[in-house]
PDB file of C-alpha atoms in Angstrom:
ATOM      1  CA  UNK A1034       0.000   0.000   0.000  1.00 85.00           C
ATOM      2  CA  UNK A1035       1.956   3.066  -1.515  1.00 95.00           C
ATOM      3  CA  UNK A1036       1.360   6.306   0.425  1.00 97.00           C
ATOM      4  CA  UNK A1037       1.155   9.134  -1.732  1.00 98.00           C
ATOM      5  CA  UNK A1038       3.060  12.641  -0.593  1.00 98.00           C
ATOM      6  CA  UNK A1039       2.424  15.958  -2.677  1.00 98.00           C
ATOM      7  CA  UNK A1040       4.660  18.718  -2.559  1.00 98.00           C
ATOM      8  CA  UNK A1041       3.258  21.742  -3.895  1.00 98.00           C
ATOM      9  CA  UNK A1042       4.963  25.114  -3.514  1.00 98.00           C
ATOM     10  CA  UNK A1043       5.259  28.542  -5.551  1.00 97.00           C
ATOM     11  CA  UNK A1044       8.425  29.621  -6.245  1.00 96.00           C
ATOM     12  CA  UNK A1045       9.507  33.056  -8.292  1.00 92.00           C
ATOM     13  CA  UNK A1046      13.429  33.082  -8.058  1.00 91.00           C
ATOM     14  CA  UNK A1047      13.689  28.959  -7.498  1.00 94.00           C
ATOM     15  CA  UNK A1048      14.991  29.165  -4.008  1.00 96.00           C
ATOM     16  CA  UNK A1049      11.582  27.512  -2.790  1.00 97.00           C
ATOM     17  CA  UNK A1050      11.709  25.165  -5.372  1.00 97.00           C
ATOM     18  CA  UNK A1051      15.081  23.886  -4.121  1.00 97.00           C
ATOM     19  CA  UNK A1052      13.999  23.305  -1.134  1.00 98.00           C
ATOM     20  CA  UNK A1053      10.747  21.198  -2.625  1.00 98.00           C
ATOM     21  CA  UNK A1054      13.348  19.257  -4.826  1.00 98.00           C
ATOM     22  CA  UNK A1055      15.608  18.143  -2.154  1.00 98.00           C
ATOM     23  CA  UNK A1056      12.224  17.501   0.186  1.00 98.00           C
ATOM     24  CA  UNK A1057      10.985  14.975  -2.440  1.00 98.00           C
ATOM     25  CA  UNK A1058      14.366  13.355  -2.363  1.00 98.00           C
ATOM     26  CA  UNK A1059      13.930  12.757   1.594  1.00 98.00           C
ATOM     27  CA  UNK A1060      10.603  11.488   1.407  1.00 98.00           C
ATOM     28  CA  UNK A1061      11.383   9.040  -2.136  1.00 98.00           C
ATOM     29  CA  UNK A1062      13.612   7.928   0.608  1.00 98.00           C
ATOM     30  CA  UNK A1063      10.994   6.221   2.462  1.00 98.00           C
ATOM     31  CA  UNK A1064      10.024   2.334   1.617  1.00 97.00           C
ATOM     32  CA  UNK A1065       6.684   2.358   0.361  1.00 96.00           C
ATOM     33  CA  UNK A1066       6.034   6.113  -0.656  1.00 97.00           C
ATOM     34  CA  UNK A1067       5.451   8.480  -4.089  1.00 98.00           C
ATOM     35  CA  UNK A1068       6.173  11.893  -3.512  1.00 98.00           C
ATOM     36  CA  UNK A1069       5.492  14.143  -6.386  1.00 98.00           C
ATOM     37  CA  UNK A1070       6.384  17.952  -6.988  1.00 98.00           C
ATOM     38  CA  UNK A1071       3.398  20.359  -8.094  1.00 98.00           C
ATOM     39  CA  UNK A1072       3.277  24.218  -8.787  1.00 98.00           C
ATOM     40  CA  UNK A1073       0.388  26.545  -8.158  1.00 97.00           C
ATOM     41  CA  UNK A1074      -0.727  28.535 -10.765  1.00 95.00           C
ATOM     42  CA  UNK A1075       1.189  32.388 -11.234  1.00 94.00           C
ATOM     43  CA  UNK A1076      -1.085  35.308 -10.933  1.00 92.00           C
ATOM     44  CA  UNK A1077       1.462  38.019 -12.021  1.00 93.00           C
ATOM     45  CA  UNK A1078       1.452  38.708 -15.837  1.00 89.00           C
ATOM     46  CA  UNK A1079       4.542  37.898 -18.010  1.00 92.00           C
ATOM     47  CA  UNK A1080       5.126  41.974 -18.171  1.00 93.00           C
ATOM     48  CA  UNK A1081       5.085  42.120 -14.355  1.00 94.00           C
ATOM     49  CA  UNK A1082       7.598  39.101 -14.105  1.00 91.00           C
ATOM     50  CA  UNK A1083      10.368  40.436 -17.153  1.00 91.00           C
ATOM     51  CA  UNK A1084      10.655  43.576 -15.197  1.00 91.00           C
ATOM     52  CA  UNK A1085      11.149  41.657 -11.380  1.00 90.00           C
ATOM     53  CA  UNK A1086      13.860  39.688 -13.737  1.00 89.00           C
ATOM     54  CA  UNK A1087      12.048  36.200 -12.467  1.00 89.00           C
ATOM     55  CA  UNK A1088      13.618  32.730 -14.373  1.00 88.00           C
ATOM     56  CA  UNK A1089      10.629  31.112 -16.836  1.00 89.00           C
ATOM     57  CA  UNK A1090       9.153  28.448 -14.814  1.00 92.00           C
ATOM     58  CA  UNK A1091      10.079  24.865 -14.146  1.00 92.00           C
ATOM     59  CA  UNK A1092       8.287  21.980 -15.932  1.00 93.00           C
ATOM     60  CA  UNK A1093       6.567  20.803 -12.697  1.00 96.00           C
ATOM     61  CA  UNK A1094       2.899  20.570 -12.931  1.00 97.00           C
ATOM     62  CA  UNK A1095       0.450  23.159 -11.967  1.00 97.00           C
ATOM     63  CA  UNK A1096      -1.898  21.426  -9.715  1.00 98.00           C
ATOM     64  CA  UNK A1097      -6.043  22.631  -9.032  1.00 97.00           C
ATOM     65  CA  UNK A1098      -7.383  21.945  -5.791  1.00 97.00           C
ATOM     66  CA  UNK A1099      -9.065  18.946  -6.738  1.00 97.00           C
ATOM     67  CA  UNK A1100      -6.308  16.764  -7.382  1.00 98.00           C
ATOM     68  CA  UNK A1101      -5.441  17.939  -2.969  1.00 98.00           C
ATOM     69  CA  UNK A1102      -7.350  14.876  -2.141  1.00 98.00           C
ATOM     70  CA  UNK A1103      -5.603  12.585  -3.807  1.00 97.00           C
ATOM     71  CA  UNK A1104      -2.514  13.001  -1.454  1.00 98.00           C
ATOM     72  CA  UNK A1105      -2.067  11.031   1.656  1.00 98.00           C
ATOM     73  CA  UNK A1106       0.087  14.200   2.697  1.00 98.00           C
ATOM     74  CA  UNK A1107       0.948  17.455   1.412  1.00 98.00           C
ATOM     75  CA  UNK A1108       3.691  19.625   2.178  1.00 98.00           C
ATOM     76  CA  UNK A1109       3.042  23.702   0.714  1.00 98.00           C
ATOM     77  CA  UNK A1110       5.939  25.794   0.155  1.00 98.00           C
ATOM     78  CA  UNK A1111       6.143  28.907  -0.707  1.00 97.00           C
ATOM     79  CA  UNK A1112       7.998  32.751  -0.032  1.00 96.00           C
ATOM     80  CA  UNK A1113       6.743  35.275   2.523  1.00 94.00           C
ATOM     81  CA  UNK A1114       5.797  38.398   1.704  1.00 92.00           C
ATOM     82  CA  UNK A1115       5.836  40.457   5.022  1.00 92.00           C
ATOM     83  CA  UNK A1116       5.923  37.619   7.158  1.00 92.00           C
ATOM     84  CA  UNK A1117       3.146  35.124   5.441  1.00 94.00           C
ATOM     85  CA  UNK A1118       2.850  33.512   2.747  1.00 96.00           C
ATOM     86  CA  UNK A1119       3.035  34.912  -0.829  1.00 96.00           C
ATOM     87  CA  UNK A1120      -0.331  36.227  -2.786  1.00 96.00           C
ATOM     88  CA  UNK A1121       0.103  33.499  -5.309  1.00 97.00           C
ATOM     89  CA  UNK A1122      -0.026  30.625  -2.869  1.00 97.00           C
ATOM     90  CA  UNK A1123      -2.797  32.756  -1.161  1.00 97.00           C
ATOM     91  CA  UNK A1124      -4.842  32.535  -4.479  1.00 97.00           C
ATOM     92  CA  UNK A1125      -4.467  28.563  -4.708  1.00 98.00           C
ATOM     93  CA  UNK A1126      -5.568  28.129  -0.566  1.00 98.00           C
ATOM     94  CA  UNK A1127      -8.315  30.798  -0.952  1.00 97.00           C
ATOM     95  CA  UNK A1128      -9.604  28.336  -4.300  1.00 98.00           C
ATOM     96  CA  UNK A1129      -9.794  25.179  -2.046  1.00 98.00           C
ATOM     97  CA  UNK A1130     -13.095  26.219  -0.556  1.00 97.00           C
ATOM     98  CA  UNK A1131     -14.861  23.330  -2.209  1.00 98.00           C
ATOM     99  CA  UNK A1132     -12.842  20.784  -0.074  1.00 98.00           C
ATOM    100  CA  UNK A1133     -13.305  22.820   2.985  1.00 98.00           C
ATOM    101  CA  UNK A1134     -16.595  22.908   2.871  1.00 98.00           C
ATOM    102  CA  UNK A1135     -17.141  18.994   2.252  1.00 98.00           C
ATOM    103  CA  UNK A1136     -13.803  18.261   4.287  1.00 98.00           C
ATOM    104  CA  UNK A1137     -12.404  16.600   1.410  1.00 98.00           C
ATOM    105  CA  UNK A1138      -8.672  16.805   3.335  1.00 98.00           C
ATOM    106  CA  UNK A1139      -9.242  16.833   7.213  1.00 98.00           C
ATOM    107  CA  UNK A1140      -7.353  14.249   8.657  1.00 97.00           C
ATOM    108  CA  UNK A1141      -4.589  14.328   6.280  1.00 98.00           C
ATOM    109  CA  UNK A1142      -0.884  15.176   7.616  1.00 98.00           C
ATOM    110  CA  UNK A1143       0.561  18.744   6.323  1.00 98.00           C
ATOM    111  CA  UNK A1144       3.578  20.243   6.665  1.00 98.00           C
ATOM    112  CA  UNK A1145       5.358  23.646   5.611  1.00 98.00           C
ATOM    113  CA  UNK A1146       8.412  24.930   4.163  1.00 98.00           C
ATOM    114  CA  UNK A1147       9.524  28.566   3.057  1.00 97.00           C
ATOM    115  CA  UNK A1148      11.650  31.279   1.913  1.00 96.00           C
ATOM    116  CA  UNK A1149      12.125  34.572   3.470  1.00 94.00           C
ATOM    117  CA  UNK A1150      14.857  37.674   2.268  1.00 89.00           C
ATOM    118  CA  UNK A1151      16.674  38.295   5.425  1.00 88.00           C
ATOM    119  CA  UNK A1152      17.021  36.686   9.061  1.00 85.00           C
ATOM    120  CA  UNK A1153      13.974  38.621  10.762  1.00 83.00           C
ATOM    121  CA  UNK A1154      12.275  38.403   7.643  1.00 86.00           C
ATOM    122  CA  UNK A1155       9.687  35.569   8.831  1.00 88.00           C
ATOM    123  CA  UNK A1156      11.208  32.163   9.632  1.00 93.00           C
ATOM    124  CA  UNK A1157       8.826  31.320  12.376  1.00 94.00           C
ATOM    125  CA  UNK A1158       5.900  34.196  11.887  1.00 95.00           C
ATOM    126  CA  UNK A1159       5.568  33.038   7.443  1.00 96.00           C
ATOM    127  CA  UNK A1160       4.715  29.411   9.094  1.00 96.00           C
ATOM    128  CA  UNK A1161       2.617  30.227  11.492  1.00 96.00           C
ATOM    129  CA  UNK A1162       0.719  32.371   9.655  1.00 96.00           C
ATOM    130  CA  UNK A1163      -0.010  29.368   7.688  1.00 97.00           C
ATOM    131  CA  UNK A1164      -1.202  27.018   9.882  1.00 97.00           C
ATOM    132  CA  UNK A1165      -4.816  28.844  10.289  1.00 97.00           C
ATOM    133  CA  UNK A1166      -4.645  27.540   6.202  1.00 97.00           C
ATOM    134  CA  UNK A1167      -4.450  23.651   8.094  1.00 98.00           C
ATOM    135  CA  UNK A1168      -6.528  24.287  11.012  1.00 98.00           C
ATOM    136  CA  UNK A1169      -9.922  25.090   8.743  1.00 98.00           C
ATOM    137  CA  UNK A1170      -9.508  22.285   6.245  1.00 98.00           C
ATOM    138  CA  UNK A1171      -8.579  20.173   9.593  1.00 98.00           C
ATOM    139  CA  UNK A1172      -5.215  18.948   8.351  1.00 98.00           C
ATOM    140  CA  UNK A1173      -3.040  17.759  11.193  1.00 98.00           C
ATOM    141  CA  UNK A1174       0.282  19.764  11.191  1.00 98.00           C
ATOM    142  CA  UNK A1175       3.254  17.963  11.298  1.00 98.00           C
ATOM    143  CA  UNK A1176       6.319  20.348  12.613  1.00 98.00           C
ATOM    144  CA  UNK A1177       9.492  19.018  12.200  1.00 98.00           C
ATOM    145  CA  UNK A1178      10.578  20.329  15.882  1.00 97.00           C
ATOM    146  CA  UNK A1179      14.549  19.410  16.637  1.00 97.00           C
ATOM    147  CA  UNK A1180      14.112  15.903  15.180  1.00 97.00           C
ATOM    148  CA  UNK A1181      16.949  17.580  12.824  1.00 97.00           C
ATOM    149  CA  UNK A1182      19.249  17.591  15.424  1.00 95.00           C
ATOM    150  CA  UNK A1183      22.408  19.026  15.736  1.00 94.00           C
ATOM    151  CA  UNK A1184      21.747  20.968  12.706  1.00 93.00           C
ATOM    152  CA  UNK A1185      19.375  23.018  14.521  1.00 94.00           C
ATOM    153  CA  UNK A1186      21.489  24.704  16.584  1.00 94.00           C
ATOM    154  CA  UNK A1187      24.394  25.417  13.985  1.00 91.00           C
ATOM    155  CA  UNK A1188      25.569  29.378  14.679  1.00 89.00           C
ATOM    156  CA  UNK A1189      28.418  29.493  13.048  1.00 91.00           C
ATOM    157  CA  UNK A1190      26.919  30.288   9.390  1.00 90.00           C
ATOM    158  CA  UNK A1191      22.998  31.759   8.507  1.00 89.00           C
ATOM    159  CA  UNK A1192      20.335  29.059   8.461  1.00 94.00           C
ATOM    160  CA  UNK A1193      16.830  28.786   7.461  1.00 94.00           C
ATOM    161  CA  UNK A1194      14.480  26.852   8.783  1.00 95.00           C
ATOM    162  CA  UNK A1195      13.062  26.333  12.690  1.00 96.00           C
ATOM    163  CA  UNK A1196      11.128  23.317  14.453  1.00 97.00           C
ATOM    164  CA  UNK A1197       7.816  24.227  12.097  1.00 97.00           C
ATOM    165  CA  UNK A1198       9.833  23.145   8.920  1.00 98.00           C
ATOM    166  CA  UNK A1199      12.327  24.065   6.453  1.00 98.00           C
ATOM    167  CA  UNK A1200      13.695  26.790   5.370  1.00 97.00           C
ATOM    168  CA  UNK A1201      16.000  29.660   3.598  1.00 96.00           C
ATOM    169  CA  UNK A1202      17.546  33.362   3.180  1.00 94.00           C
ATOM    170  CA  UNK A1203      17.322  34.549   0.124  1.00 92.00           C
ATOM    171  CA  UNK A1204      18.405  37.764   0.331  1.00 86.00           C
ATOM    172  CA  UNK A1205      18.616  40.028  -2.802  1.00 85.00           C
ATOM    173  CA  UNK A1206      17.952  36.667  -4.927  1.00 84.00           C
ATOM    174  CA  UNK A1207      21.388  35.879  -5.458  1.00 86.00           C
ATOM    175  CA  UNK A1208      21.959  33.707  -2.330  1.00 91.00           C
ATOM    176  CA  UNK A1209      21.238  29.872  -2.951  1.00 93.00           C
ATOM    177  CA  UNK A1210      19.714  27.567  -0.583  1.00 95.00           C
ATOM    178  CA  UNK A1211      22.999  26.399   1.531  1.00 96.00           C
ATOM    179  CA  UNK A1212      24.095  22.558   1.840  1.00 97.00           C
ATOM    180  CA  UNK A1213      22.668  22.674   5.289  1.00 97.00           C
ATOM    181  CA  UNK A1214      19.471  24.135   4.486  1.00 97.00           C
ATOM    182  CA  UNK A1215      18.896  21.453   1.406  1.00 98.00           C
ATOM    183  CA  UNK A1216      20.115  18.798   4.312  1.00 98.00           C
ATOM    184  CA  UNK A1217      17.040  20.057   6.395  1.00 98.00           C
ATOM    185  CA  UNK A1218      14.703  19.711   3.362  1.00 98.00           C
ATOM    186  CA  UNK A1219      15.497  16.180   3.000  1.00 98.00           C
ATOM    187  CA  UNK A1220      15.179  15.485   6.720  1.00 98.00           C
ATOM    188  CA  UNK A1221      11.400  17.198   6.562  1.00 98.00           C
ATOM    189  CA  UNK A1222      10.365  14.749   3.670  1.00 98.00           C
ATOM    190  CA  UNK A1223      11.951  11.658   4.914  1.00 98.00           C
ATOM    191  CA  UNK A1224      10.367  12.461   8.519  1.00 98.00           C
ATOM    192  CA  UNK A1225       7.042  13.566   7.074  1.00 98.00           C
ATOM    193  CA  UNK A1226       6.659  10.900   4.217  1.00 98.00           C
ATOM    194  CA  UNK A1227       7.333   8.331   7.270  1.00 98.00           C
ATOM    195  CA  UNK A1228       4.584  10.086   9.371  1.00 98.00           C
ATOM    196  CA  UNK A1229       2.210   9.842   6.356  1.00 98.00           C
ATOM    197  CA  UNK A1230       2.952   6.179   6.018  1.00 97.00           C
ATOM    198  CA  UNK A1231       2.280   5.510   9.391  1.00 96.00           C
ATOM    199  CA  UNK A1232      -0.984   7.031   9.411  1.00 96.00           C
ATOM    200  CA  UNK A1233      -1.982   5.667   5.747  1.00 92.00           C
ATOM    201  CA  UNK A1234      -1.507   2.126   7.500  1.00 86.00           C
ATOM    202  CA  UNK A1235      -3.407   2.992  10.671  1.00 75.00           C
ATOM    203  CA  UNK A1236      -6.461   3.568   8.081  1.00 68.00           C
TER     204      UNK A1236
END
């Protein structure tokens, strides 16, 4: 009995979308679970985009809210934009009223990774924030806490990320997503595809 993990996530500059790369990777880790990678759609118009010099988009597929259900889990990336999540990410959640009002997803494990531009830029509030998104569609959160380890304590370079899931700095754009922060992304799909496979076969 495969368990079934979606990762969907926006992504303008492709710093998010590292993160949901190397998350898939961690939870394809797991024995008996398909994780697969899924966009929201873009609201900003080509014009708007060329002039915030944003990359053409990956060849990941744009999921609707009615393909949600089909998940056993779903993790939702996505950047902050003054400490929640992004307007485009915003536009997909707001669109899922249909499954919130027949409860198409409550009961099913969620989780949440981001992006923010500096180090008080939203770590902590960007994921919490998000959780009221869970809580009315009754998903059951699933934090990653310090199950990372020793990695959550490093201080001796910047690090994304906290105990509600992973994370990066992206400053002005031209900072990547550092080896530790990609390390965290694979812990948070290996530990959340396990916890989704767990509860698939308590069902």
């Amino acid at each position: 009995m495969v368990a079934k993990v979606y990762i969907v996530y926006y992504s303008m500059y492709g710093h998010v979308e590292k993160l949901a790369q190397e998350i898939k990777k961690g939870a394809e880790s797991v024995e008996g679970v398909e994780a697969k990678l899924w966009q929201v759609s873009e609201t900003l118009p080509e014009e708007v985009l060329g002039k915030m010099h944003a990359p053409p988009k990956s060849d990941a597929p744009i999921i609707t809210p009615d393909e949600l259900p089909e998940a056993d889990g779903v993790l939702f990336g996505f950047p902050t934009r003054f400490g929640m999540m992004s307007a485009q990410f915003k536009a997909f959640m707001d669109a899922t009223g249909g499954l919130w009002r027949t409860q198409a997803l409550a009961g099913k494990p969620a989780g949440i990774f981001y992006s923010t531009g500096s180090q008080g830029g939203g770590q902590e509030t960007t994921p919490l924030t998000a959780i009221t998104q869970l809580t009315h569609h009754g998903m059951l959160f699933v934090p990653i806490g310090y199950s990372f380890g020793a990695g959550m304590f490093e201080m001796e370079q910047v690090k994304g990320g906290s105990p509600y899931g992973a994370g990066t700095y992206a400053g002005d754009g031209s900072r990547q997503p550092s080896e530790l922060e990609l390390a965290q992304a694979f812990h948070q799909g290996k530990y959340f595809a396990g916890i989704a496979k767990k509860l698939k076969g308590s069902t």
